[in-house]
Tab-separated table of C-alpha atoms in Angstrom:
chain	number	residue	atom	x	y	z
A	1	UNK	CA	16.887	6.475	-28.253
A	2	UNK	CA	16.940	4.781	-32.019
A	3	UNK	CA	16.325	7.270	-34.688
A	4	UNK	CA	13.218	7.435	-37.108
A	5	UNK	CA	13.943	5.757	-40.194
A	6	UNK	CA	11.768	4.300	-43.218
A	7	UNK	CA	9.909	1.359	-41.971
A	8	UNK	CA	11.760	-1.963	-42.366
A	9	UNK	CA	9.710	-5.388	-42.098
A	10	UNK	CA	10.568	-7.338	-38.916
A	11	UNK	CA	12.189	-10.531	-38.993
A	12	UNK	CA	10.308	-13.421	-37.328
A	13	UNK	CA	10.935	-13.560	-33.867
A	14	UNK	CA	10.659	-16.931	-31.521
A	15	UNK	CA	7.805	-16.489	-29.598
A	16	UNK	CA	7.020	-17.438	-25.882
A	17	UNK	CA	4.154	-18.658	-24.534
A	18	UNK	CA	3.381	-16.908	-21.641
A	19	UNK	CA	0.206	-19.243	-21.137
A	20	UNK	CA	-3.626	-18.596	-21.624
A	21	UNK	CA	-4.522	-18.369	-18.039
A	22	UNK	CA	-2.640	-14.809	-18.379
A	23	UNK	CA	-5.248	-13.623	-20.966
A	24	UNK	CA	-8.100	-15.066	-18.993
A	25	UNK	CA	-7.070	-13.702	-15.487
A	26	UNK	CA	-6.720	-9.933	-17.205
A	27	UNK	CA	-10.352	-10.987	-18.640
A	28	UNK	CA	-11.452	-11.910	-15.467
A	29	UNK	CA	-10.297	-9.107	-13.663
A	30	UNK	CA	-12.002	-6.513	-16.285
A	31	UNK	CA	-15.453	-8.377	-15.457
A	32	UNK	CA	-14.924	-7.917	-11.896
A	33	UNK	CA	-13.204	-4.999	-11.132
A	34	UNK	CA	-13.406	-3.170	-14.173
A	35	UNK	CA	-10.116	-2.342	-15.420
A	36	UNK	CA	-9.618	-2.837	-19.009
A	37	UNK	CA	-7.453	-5.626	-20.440
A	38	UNK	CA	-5.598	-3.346	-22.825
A	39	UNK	CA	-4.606	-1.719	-19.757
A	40	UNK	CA	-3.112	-4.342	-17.824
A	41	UNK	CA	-1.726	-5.713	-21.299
A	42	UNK	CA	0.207	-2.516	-21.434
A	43	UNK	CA	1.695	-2.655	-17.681
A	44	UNK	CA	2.726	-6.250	-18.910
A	45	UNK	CA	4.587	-5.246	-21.920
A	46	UNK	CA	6.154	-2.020	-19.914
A	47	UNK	CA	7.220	-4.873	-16.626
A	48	UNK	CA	7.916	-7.370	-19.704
A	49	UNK	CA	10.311	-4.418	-21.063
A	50	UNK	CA	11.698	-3.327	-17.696
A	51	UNK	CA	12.574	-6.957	-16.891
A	52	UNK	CA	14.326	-7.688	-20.591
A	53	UNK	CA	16.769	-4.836	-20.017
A	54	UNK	CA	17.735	-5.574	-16.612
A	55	UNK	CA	18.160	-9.518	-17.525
A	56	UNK	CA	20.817	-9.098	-20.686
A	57	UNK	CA	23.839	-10.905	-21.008
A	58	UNK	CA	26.186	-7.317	-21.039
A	59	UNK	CA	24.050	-5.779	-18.236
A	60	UNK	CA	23.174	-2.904	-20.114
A	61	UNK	CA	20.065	-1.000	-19.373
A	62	UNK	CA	18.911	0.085	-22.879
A	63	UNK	CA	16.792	2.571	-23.241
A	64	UNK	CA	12.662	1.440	-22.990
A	65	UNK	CA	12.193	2.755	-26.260
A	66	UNK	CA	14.738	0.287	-28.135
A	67	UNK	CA	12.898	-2.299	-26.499
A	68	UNK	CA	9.721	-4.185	-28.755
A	69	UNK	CA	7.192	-6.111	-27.450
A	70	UNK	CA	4.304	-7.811	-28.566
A	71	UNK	CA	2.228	-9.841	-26.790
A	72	UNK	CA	-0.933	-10.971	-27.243
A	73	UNK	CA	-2.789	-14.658	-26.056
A	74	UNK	CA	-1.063	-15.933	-29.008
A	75	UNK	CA	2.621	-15.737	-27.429
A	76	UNK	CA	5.296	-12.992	-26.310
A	77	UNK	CA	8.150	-12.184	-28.950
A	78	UNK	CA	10.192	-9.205	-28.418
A	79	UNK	CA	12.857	-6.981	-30.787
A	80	UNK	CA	15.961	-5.287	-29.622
A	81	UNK	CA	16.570	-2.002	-32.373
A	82	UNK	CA	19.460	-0.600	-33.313
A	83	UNK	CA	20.956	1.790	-35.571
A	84	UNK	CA	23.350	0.994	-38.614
A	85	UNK	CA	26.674	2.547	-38.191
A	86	UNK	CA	29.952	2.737	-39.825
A	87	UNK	CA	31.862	2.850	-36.581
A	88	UNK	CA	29.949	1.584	-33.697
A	89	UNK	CA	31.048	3.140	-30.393
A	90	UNK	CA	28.139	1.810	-28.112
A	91	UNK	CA	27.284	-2.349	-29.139
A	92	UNK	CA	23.934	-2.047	-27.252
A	93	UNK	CA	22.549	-0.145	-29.710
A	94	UNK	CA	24.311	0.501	-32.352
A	95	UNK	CA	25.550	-2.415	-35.501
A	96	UNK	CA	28.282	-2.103	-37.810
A	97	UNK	CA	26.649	-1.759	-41.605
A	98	UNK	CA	28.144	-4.425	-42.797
A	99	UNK	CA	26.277	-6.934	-40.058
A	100	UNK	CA	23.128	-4.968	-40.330
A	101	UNK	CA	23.068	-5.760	-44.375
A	102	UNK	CA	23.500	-9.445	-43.828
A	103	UNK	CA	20.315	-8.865	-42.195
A	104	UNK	CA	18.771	-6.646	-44.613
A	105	UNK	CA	20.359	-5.878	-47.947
A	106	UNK	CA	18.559	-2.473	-48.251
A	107	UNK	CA	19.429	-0.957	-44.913
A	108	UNK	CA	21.227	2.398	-44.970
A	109	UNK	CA	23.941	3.970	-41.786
A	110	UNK	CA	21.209	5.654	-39.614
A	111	UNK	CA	18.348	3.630	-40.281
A	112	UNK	CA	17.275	1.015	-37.202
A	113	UNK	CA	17.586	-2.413	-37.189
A	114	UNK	CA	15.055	-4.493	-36.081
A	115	UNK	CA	16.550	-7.330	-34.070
A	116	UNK	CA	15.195	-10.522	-32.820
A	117	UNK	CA	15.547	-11.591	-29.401
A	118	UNK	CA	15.760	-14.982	-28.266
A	119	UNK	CA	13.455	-15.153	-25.551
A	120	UNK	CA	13.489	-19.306	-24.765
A	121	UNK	CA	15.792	-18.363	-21.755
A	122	UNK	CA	13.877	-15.418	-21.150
A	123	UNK	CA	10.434	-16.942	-21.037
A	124	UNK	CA	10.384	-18.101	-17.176
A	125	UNK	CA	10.818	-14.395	-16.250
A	126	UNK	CA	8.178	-13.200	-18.618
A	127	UNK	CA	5.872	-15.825	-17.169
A	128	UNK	CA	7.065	-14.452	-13.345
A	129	UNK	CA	7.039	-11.169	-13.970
A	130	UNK	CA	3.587	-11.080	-15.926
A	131	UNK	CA	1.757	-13.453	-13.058
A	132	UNK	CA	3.398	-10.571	-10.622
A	133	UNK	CA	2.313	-7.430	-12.718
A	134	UNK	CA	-1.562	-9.266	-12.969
A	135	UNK	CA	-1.227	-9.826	-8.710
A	136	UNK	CA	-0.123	-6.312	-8.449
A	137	UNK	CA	-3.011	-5.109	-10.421
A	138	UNK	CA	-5.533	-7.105	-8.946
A	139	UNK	CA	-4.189	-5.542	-5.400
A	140	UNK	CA	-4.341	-1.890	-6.285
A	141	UNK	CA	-7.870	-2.731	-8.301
A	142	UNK	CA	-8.822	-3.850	-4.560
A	143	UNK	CA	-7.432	-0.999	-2.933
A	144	UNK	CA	-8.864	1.618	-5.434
A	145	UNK	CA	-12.528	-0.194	-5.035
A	146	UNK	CA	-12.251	-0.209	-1.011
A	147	UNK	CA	-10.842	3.215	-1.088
A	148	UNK	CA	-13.555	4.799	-3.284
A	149	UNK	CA	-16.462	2.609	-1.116
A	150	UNK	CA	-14.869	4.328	1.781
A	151	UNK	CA	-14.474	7.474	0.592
A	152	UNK	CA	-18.672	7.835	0.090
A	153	UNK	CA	-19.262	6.295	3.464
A	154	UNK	CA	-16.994	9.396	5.139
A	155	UNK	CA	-19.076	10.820	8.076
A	156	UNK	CA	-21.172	8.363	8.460
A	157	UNK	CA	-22.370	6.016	10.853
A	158	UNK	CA	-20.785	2.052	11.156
A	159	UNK	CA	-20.934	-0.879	12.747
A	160	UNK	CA	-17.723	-2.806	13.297
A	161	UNK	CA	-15.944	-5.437	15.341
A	162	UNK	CA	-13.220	-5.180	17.332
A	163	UNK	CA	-10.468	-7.083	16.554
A	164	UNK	CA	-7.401	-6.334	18.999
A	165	UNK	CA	-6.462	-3.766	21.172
A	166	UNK	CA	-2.894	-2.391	21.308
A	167	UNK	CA	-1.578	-2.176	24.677
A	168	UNK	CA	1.138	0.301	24.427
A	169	UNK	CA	-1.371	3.076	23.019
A	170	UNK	CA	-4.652	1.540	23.719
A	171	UNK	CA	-5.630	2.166	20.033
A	172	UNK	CA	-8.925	-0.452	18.792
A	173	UNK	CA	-8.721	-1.660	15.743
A	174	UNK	CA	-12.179	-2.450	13.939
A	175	UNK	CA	-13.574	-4.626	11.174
A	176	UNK	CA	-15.884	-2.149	9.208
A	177	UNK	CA	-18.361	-3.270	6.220
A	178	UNK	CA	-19.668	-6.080	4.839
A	179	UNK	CA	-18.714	-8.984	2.276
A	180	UNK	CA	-16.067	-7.526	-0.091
A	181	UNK	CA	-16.329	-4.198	1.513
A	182	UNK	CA	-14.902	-5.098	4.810
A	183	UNK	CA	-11.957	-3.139	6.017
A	184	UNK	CA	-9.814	-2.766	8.838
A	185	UNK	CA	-10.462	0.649	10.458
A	186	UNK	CA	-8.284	2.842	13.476
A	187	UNK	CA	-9.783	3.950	16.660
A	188	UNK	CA	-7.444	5.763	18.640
A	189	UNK	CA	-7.756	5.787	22.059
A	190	UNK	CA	-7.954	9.986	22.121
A	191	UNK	CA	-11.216	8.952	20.133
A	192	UNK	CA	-12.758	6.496	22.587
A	193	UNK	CA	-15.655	7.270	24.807
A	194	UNK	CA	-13.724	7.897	28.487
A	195	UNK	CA	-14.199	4.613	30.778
A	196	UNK	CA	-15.406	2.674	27.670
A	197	UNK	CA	-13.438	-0.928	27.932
A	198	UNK	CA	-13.291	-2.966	24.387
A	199	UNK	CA	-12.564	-6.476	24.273
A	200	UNK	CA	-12.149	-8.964	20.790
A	201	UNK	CA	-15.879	-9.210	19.663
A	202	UNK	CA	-17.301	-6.399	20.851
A	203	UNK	CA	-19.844	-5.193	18.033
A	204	UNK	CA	-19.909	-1.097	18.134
A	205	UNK	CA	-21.070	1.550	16.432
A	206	UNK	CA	-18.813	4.214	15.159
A	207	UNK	CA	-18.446	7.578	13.077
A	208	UNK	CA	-16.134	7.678	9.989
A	209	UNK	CA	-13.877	10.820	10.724
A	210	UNK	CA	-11.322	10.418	7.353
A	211	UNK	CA	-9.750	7.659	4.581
A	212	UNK	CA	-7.095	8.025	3.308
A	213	UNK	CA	-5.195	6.551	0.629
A	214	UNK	CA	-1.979	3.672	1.798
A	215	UNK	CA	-0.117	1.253	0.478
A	216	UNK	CA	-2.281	-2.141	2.036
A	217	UNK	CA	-5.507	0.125	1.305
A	218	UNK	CA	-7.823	2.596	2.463
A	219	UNK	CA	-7.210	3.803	6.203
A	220	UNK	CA	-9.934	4.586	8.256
A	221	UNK	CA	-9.962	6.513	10.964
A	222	UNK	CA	-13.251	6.289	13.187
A	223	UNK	CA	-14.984	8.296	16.577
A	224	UNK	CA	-16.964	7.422	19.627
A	225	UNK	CA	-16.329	11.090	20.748
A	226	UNK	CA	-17.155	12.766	17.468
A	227	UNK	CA	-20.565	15.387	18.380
A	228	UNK	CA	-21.667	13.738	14.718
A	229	UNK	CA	-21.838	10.318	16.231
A	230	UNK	CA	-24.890	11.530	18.604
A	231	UNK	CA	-26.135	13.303	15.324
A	232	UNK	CA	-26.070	10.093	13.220
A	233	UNK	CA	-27.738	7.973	16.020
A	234	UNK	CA	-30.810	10.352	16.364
A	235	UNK	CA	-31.045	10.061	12.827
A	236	UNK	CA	-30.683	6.145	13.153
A	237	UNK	CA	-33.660	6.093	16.020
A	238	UNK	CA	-35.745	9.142	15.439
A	239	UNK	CA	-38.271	8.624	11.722
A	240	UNK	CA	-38.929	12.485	11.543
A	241	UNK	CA	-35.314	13.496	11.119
A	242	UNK	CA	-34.618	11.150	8.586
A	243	UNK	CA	-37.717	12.396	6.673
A	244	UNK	CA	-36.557	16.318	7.201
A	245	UNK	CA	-39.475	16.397	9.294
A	246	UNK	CA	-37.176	18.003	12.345
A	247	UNK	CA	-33.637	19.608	11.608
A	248	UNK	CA	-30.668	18.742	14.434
A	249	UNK	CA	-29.195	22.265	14.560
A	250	UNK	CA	-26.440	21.803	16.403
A	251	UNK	CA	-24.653	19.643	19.120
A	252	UNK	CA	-22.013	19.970	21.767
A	253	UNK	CA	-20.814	17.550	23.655
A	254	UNK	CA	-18.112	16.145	26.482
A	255	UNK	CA	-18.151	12.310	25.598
A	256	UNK	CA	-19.078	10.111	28.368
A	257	UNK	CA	-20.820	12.185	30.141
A	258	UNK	CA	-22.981	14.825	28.861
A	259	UNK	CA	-24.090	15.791	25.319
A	260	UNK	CA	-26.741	18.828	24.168
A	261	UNK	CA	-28.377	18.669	21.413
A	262	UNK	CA	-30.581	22.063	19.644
A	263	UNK	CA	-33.586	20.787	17.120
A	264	UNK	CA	-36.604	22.621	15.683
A	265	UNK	CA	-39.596	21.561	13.718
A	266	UNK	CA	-39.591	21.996	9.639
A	267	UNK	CA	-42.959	21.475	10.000
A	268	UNK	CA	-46.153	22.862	11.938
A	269	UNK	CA	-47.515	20.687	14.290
A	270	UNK	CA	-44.149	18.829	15.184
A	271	UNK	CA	-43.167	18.588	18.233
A	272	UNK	CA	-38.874	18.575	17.723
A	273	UNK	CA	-38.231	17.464	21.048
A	274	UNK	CA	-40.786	15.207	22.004
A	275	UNK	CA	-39.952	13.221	18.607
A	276	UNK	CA	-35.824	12.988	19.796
A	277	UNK	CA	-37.689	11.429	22.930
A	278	UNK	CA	-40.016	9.644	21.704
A	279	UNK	CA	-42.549	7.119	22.857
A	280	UNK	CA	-41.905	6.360	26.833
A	281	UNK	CA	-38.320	7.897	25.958
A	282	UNK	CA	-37.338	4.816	23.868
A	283	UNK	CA	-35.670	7.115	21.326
A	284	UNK	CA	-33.428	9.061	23.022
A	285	UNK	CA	-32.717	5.752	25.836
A	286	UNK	CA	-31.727	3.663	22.569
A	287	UNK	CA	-28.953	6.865	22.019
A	288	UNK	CA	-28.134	7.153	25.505
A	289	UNK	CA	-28.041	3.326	25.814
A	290	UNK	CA	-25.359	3.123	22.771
A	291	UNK	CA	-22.937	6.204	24.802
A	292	UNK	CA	-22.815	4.011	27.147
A	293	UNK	CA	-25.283	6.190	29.633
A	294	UNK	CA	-23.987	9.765	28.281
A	295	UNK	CA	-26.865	12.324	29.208
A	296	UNK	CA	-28.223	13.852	27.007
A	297	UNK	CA	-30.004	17.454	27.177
A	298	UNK	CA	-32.341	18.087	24.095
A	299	UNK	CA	-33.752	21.771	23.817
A	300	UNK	CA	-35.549	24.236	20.934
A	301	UNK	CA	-33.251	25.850	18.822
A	302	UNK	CA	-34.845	29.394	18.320
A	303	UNK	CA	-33.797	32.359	15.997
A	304	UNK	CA	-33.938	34.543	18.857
A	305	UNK	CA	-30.562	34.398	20.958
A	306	UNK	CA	-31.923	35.037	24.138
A	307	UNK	CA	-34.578	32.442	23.727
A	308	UNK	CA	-32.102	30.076	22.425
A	309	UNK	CA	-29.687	30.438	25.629
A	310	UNK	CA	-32.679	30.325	27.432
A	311	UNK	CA	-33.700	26.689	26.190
A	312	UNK	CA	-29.935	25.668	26.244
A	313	UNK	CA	-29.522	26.423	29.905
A	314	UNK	CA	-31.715	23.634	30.863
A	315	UNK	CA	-32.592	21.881	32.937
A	316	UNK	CA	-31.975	25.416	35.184
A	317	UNK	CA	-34.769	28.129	34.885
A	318	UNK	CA	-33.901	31.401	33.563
A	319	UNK	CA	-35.346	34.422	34.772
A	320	UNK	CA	-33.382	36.944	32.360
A	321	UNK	CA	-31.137	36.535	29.048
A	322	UNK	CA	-29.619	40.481	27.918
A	323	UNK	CA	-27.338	40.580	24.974
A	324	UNK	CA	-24.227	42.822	25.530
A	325	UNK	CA	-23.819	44.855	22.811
A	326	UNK	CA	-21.304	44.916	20.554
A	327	UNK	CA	-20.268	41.333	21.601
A	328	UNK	CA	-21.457	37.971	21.077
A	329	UNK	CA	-22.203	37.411	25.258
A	330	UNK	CA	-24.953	37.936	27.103
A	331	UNK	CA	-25.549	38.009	30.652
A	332	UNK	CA	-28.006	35.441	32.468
A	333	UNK	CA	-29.926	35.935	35.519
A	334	UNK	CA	-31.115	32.779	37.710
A	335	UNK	CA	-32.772	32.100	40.866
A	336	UNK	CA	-30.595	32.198	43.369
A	337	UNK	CA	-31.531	28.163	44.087
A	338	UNK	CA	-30.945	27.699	40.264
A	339	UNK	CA	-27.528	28.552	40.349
A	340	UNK	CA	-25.444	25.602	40.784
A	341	UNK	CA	-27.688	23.477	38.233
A	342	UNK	CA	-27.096	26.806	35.267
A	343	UNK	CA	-23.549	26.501	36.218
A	344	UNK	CA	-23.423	22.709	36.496
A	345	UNK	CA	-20.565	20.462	37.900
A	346	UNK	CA	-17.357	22.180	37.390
A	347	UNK	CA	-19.132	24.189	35.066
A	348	UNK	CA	-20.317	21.602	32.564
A	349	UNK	CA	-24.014	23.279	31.962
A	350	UNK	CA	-22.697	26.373	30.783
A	351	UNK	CA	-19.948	25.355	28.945
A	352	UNK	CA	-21.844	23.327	27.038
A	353	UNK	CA	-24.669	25.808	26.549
A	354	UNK	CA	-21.571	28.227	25.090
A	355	UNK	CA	-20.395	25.713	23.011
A	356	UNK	CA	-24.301	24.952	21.818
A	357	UNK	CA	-25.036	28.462	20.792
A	358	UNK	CA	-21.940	30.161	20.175
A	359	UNK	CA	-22.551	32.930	22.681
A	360	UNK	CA	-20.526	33.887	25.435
A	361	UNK	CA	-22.488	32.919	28.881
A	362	UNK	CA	-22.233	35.389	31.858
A	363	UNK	CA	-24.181	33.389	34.700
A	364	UNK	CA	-25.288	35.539	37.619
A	365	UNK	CA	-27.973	34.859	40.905
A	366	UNK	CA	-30.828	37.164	40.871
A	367	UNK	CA	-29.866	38.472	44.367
A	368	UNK	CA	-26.221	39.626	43.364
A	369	UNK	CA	-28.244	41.033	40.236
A	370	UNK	CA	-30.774	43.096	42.519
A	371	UNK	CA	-27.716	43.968	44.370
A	372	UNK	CA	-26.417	45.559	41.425
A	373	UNK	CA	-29.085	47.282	40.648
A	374	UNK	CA	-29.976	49.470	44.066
A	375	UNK	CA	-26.069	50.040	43.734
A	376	UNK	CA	-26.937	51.732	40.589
């Protein structure tokens, strides 16, 4: 690194003209994707500096900092500095005294010499490797834009197109957004809907799981299965949840074939279920409809547990919910005719009514239950 001397006037340098456009694409790129021209200016003059030192005659790699540049829409001239010696041992930067004073009469050994550099040769790289560094920003402008638009649309809902399907893992990829904010987005096939078939075209809707940052730009990694998809469709279909008119407490599902879904009213006089439905059923069909025929079971979320695995049980009746203490379980009594619908097909009801409420689910028939009690 050149040593801090007394300031010594520069000697006129020949200056390069890069060309105008330069100036006018950094210009163009503040107005559109708002990064400053003094920034980009100053990735120029640091690729400007980078490619100087690797393009000299002696194939030296100077140090950055004995490397000047100026550029401005005027032209590019750059400086090589060195220090004045009596016995030079490196001729990169260092000069013998008595060369530096034919230079400069008044410079002393130690202080730095301020050198021109001829940059005709050198000007077809600086044009190259400025047009590359402006490219280069313009890119990661893109990809900083897309990312950040992505980024706010995380967990949420999306329409895309499909634009190929990759037959060794069966992964979709999708065209997400609109205009400018399009992007290419992932859905593997662990996150497709079971017997769902895509083909190039196919418009469909999908739930933003993650982006993340890469080199080519945001990736986005999308859900059919997701339980938020069903969430973000109600919302989509249904007026009074979007108004915070009825809450969607919480949702369990087994994609493709059976979803449940536990609501209540914010509201008096609301009806939570009847507005998931809604007129003729046209609400929750439209959902239904979109899964591809997934059922859906809609029931009251209530404070009370026993109410709440009650409602979640349906469409079986109930004839008994009792907590067991000291655990989060309870055991349920049915009609003995009830049985197989609280249990479900290969248990689907009440795993999904566990899931739903968080409670452990101990199904029995009312018989077996009055058998249990004369025992007793």
């Amino acid at each position: 690194m050149a040593r801090t001397s007394k300031a010594k006037k520069q000697p006129e340098a020949t200056k390069a003209d890069i060309g105008a456009e330069i100036f006018a694409s950094l210009r163009e790129l503040e107005k559109l994707k708002g990064i400053p021209v003094d920034y980009m200016v100053e990735r120029l003059k640091q690729a400007l500096t980078n490619a100087y030192r690797k393009d000299r005659e002696d194939h030296r790699d100077v140090p950055a900092d004995n490397v000047v540049v100026n550029l401005d829409e005027k032209g590019l001239s750059m400086y090589l500095v060195k220090t004045a010696v009596e016995e030079v041992t490196d001729t990169a930067l260092e000069m013998h005294i008595d060369l530096a004073k034919l230079m400069d009469p008044k410079v002393q050994v130690g202080d730095n010499v301020i050198i021109p550099v001829d940059i005709q040769k050198f000007g077809r790289i600086a044009a190259q490797t400025a047009k590359q560094v402006v490219i280069q920003g313009i890119r990661e402008a893109e990809r900083g834009v897309a990312f950040e638009s992505y980024s706010e649309k995380s967990q949420e809902l999306m329409t895309g197109t499909v634009l190929r399907i990759d037959p060794m893992t069966g992964d979709a990829f999708v065209r997400i957004g609109q205009g400018n904010e399009q992007s290419d987005a992932v859905l593997r096939a662990s996150e497709q809907i079971p017997g769902e078939h895509y083909q190039e075209g196919d418009l469909i809707r999908v739930y933003v799981l993650e982006v993340r940052r890469a080199n080519r730009g945001p990736m986005v990694h999308v859900s059919r299965t997701h339980p938020n998809l069903v969430r973000r469709l109600f919302e989509l279909e249904t007026p009074e949840i979007a108004d915070g008119q009825v809450e969607i407490r919480n949702i369990a599902r087994e994609a493709g074939s059976r979803s449940k879904m536990a609501v209540r009213a914010t509201q008096e006089g609301i009806d939570p279920v009847g507005a998931c439905v809604g007129p003729r059923g046209g609400r929750v069909g439209a959902v239904v409809e979109e899964l591809g025929g997934e059922k859906i079971d809609i029931v009251v979320w209530s404070e009370d547990p026993c109410e709440y695995v009650r409602a979640a049980l349906s469409p079986a009746d109930v004839v008994s919910v009792t907590l067991v203490p000291g655990q989060k379980a309870c055991r349920v009594i049915v009609p003995d005719d009830q049985l197989s619908l609280a249990i479900g097909k290969e248990g689907q009801n009440a795993r999904l009514a566990a899931r739903l409420t968080g409670y452990k689910i101990d199904i029995r028939p009312a018989s077996q239950a009055e058998e249990e009690i004369d025992a007793e």
